[in-house]
Short mmCIF file of N, CA and C in Angstrom, two decimals:
data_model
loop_
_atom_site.label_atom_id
_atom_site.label_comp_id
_atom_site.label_asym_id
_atom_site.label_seq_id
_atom_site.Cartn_x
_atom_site.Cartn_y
_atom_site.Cartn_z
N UNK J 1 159.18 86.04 36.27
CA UNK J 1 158.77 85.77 37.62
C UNK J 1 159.41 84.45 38.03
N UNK J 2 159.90 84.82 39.62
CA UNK J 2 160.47 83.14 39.76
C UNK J 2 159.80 82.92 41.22
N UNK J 3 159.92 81.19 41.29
CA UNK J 3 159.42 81.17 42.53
C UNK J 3 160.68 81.44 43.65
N UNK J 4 160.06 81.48 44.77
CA UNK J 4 160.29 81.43 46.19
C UNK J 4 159.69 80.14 46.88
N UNK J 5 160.89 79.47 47.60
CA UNK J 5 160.27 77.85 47.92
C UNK J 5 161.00 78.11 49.62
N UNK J 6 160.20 77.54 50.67
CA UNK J 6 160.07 77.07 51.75
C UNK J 6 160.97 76.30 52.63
N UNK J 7 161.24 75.25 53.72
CA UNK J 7 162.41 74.55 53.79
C UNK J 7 162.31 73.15 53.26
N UNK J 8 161.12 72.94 52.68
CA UNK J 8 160.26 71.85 52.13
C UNK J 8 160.61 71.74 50.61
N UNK J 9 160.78 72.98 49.92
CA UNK J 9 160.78 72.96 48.38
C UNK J 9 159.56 73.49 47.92
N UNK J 10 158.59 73.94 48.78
CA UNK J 10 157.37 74.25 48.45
C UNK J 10 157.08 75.87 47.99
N UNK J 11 156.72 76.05 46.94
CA UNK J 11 156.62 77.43 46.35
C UNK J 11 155.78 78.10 47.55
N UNK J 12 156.07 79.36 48.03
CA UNK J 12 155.48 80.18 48.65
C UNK J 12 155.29 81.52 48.65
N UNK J 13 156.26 81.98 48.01
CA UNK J 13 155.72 83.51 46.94
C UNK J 13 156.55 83.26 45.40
N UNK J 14 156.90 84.68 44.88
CA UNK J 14 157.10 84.91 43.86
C UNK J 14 157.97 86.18 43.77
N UNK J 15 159.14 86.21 43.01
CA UNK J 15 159.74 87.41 42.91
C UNK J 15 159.50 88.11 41.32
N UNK J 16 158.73 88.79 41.35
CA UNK J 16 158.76 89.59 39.98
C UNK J 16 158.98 91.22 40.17
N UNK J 17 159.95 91.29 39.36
CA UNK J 17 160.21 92.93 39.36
C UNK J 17 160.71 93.61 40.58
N UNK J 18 161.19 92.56 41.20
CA UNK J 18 161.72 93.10 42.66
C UNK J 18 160.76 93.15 43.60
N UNK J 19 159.88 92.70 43.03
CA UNK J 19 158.62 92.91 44.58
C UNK J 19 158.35 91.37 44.09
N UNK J 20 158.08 91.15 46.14
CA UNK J 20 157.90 89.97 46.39
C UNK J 20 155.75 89.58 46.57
N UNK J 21 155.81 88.83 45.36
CA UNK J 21 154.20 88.09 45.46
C UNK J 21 153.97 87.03 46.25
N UNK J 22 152.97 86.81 46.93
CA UNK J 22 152.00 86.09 47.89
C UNK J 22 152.12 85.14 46.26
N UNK J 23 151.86 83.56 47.00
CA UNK J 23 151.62 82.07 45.97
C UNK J 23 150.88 82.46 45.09
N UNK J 24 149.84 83.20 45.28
CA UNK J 24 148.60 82.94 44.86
C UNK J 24 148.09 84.15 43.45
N UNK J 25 149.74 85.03 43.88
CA UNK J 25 149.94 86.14 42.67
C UNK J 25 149.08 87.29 42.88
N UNK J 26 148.57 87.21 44.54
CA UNK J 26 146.99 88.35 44.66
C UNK J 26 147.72 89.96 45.20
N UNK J 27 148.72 89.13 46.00
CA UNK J 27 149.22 91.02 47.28
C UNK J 27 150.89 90.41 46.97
N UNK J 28 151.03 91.89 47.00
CA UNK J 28 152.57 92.11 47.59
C UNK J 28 152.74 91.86 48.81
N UNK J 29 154.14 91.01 49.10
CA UNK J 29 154.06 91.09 50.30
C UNK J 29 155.63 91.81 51.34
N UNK J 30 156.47 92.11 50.20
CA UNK J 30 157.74 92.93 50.07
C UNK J 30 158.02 93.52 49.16
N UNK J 31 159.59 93.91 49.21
CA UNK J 31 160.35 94.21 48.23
C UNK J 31 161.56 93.70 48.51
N UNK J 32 161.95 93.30 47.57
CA UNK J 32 163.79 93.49 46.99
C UNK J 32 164.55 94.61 46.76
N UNK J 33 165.09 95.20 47.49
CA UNK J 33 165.95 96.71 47.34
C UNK J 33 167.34 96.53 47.23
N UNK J 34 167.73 96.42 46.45
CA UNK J 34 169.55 95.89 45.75
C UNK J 34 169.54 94.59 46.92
N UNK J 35 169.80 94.09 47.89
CA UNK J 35 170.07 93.37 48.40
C UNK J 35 169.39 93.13 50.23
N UNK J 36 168.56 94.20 49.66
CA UNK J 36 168.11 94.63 51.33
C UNK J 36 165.94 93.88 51.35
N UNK J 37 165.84 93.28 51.78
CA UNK J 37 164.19 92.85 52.46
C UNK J 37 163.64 93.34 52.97
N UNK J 38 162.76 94.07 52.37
CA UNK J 38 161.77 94.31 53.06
C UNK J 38 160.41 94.05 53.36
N UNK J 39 159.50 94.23 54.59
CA UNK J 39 157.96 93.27 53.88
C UNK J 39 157.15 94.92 54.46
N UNK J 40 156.47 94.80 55.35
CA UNK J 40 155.61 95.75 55.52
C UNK J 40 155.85 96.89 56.59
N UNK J 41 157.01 96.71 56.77
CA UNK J 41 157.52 97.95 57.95
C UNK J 41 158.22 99.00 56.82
N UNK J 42 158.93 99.73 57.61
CA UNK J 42 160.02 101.21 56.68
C UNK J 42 161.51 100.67 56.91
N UNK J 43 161.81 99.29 57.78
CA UNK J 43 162.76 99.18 57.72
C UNK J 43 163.56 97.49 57.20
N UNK J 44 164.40 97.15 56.81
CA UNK J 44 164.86 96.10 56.42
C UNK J 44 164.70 95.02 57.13
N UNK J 45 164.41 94.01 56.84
CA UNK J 45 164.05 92.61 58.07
C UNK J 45 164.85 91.82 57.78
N UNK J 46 165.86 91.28 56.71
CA UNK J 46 166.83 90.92 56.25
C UNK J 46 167.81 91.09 55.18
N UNK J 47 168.25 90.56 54.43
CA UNK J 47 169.36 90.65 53.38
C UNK J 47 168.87 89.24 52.06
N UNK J 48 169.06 89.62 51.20
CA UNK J 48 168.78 88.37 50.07
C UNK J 48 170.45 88.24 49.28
N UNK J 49 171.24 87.21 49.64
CA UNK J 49 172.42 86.88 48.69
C UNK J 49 172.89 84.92 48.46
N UNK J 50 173.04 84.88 47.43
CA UNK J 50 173.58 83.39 47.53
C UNK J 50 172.01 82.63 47.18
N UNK J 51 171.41 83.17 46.79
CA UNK J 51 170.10 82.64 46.15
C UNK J 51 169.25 82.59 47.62
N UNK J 52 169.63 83.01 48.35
CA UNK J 52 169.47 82.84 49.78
C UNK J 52 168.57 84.16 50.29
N UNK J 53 167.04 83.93 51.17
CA UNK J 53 166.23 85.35 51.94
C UNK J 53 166.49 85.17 53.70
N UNK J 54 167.31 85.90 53.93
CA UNK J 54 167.90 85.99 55.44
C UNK J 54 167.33 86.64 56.23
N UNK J 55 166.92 86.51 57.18
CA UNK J 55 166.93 87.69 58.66
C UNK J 55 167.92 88.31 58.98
N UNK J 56 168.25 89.34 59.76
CA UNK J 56 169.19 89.81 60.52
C UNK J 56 169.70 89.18 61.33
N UNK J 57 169.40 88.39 61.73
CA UNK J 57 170.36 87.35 62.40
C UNK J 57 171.27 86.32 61.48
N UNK J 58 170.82 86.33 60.55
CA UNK J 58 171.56 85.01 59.40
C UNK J 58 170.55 83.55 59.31
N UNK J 59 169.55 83.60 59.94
CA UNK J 59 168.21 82.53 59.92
C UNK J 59 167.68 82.19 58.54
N UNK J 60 167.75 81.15 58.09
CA UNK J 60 166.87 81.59 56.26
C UNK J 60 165.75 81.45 56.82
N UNK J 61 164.77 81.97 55.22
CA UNK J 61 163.53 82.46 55.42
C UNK J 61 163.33 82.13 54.91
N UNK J 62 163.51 82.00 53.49
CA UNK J 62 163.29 81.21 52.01
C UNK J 62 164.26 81.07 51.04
N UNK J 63 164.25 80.14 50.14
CA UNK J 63 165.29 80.17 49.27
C UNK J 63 164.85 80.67 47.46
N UNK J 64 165.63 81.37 46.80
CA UNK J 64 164.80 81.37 45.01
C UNK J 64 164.91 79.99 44.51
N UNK J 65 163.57 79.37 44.52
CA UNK J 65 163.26 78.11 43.47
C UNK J 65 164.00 78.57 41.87
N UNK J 66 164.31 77.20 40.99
CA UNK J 66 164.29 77.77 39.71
C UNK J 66 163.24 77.14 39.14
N UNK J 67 161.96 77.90 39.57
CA UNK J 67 160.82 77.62 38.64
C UNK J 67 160.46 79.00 37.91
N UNK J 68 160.58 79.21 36.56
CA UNK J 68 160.27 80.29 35.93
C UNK J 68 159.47 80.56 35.04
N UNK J 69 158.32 81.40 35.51
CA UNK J 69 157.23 81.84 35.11
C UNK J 69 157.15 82.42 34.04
N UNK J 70 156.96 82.78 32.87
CA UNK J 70 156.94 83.28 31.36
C UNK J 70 155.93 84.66 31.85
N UNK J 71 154.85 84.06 31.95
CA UNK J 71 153.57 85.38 31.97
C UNK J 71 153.43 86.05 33.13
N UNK J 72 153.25 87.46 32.44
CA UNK J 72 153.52 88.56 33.94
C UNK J 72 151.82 88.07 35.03
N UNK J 73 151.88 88.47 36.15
CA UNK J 73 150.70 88.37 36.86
C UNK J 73 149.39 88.78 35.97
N UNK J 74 148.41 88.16 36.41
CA UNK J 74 147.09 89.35 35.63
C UNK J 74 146.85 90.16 36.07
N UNK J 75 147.62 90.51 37.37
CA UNK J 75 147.09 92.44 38.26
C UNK J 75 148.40 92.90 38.47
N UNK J 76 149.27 92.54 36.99
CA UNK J 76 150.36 93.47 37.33
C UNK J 76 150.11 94.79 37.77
N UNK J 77 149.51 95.54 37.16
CA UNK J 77 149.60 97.12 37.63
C UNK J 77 149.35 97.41 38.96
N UNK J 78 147.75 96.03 39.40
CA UNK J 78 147.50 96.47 40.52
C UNK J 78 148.66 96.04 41.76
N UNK J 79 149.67 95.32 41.47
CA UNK J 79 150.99 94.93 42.59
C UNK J 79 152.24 96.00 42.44
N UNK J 80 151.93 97.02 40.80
CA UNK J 80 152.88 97.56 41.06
C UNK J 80 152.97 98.84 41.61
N UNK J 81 151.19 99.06 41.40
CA UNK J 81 150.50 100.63 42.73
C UNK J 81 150.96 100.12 44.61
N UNK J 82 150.60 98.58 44.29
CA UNK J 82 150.37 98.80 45.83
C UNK J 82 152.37 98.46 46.77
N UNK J 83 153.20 98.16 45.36
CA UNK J 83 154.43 98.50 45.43
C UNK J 83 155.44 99.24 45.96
N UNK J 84 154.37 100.45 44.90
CA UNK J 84 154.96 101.74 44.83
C UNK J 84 154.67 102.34 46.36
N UNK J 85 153.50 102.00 46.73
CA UNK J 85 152.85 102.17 48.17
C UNK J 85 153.96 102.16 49.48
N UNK J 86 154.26 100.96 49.39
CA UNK J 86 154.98 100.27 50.33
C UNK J 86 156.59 100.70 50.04
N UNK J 87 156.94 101.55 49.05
CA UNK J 87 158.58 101.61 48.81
C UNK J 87 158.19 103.40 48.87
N UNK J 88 157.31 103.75 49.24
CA UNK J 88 157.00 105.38 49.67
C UNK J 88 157.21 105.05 51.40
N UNK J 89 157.11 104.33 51.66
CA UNK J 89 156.82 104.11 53.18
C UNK J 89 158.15 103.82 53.77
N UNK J 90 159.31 103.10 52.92
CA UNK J 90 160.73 102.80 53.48
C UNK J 90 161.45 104.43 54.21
N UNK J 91 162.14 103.76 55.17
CA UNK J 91 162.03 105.11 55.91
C UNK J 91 164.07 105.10 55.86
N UNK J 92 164.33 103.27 56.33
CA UNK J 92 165.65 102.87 56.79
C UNK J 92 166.10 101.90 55.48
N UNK J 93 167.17 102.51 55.02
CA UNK J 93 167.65 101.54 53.67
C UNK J 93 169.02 101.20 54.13
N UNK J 94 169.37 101.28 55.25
CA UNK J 94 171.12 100.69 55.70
C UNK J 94 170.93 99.20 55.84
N UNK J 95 171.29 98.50 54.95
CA UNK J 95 171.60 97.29 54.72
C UNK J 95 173.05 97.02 55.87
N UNK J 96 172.43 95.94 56.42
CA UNK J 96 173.18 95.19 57.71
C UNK J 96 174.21 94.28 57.32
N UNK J 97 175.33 94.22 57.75
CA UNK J 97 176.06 92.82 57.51
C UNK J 97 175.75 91.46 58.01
N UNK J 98 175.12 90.58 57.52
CA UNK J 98 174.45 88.96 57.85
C UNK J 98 175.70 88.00 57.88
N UNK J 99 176.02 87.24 59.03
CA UNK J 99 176.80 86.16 59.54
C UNK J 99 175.86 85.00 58.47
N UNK J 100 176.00 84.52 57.03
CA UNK J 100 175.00 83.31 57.29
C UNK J 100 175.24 82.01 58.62
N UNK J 101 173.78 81.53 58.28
CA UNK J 101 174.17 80.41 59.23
C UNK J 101 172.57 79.08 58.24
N UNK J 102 172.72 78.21 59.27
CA UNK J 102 171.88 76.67 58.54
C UNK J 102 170.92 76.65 59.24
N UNK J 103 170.81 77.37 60.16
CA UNK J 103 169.39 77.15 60.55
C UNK J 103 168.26 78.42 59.95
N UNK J 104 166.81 77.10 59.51
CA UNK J 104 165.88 78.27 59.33
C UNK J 104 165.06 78.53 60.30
N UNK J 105 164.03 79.82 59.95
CA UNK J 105 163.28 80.24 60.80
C UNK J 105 162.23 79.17 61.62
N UNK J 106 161.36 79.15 62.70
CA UNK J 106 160.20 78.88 62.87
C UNK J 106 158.87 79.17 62.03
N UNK J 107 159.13 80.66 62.07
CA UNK J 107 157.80 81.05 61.19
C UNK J 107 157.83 81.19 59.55
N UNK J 108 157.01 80.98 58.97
CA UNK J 108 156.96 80.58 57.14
C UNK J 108 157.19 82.43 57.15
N UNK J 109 157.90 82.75 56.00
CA UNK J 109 158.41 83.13 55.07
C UNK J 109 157.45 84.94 55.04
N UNK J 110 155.90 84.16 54.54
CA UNK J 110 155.04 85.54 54.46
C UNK J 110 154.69 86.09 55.99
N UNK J 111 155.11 85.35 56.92
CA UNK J 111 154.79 86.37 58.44
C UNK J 111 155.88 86.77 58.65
N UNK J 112 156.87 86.89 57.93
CA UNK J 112 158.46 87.65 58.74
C UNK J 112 157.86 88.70 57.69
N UNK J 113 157.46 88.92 56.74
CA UNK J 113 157.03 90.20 55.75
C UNK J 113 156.23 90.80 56.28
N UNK J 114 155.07 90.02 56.94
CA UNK J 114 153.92 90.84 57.25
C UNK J 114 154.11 91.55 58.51
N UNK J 115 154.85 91.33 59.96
CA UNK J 115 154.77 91.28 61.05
C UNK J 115 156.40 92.40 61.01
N UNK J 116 156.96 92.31 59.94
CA UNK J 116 158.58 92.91 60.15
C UNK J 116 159.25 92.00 60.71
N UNK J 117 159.79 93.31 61.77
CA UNK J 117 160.76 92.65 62.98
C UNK J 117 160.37 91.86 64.66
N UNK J 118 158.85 91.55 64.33
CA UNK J 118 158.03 90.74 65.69
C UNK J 118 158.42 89.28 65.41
N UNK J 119 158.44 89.20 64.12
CA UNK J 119 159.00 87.35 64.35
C UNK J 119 160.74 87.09 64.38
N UNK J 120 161.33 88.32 64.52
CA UNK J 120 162.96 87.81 64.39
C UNK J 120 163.56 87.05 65.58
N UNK J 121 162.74 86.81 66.31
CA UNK J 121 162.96 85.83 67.40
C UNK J 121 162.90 84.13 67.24
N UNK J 122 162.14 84.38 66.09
CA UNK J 122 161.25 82.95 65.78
C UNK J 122 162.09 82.16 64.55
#
């Protein structure tokens, strides 16, 4: 498990097993699909490359910390039901071509997952 850090440096989820964990190790709050983001819609909200979590516009969202976790969650199984949940629900897997760019988002990291594509403005 590794972290996910903020524009601060501040841990704010977790990537284990391709699905993306909430800080706190409780909910999923995406996935990692070869290179494609997703949080709670059926369709992609950005791209992850260059250690780098993008929007469709090229906005970062978060970056992979190298802080690395040894021990799996204590509800692995239960993140990898509610996983499996959320990667039954992907509808659109066409991964977009991303311009990067230096500016990040307005909104933190877990509301571009939760909300989809309502904060790609932000």
């Amino acid at each position: 498990m590794v972290n996910i850090t903020d524009n601060h440096g501040n841990t704010v989820a977790f990537l284990h097993s391709n699905i993306i964990i909430d800080a706190a190790q409780e909910n999923v709050l995406g996935l990692l699909l070869g290179s494609c983001i997703f949080g709670m819609g059926d369709a992609p909200i950005g791209k992850f490359f260059n250690d780098t979590f993008r929007l469709t516009d090229g906005r970062i969202m978060a970056r992979m910390g190298n802080e690395i976790i040894p021990h799996k969650p204590s509800n692995e199984k239960d993140l990898f039901a509610a996983a499996w949940q959320l990667l039954t629900n992907v509808k659109d897997h066409v991964c977009m071509w991303i311009v990067e760019k230096d500016e990040w988002t307005a909104a933190p990291f877990s509301m571009h997952l939760a909300a989809n594509h309502a904060l790609a403005k932000q």
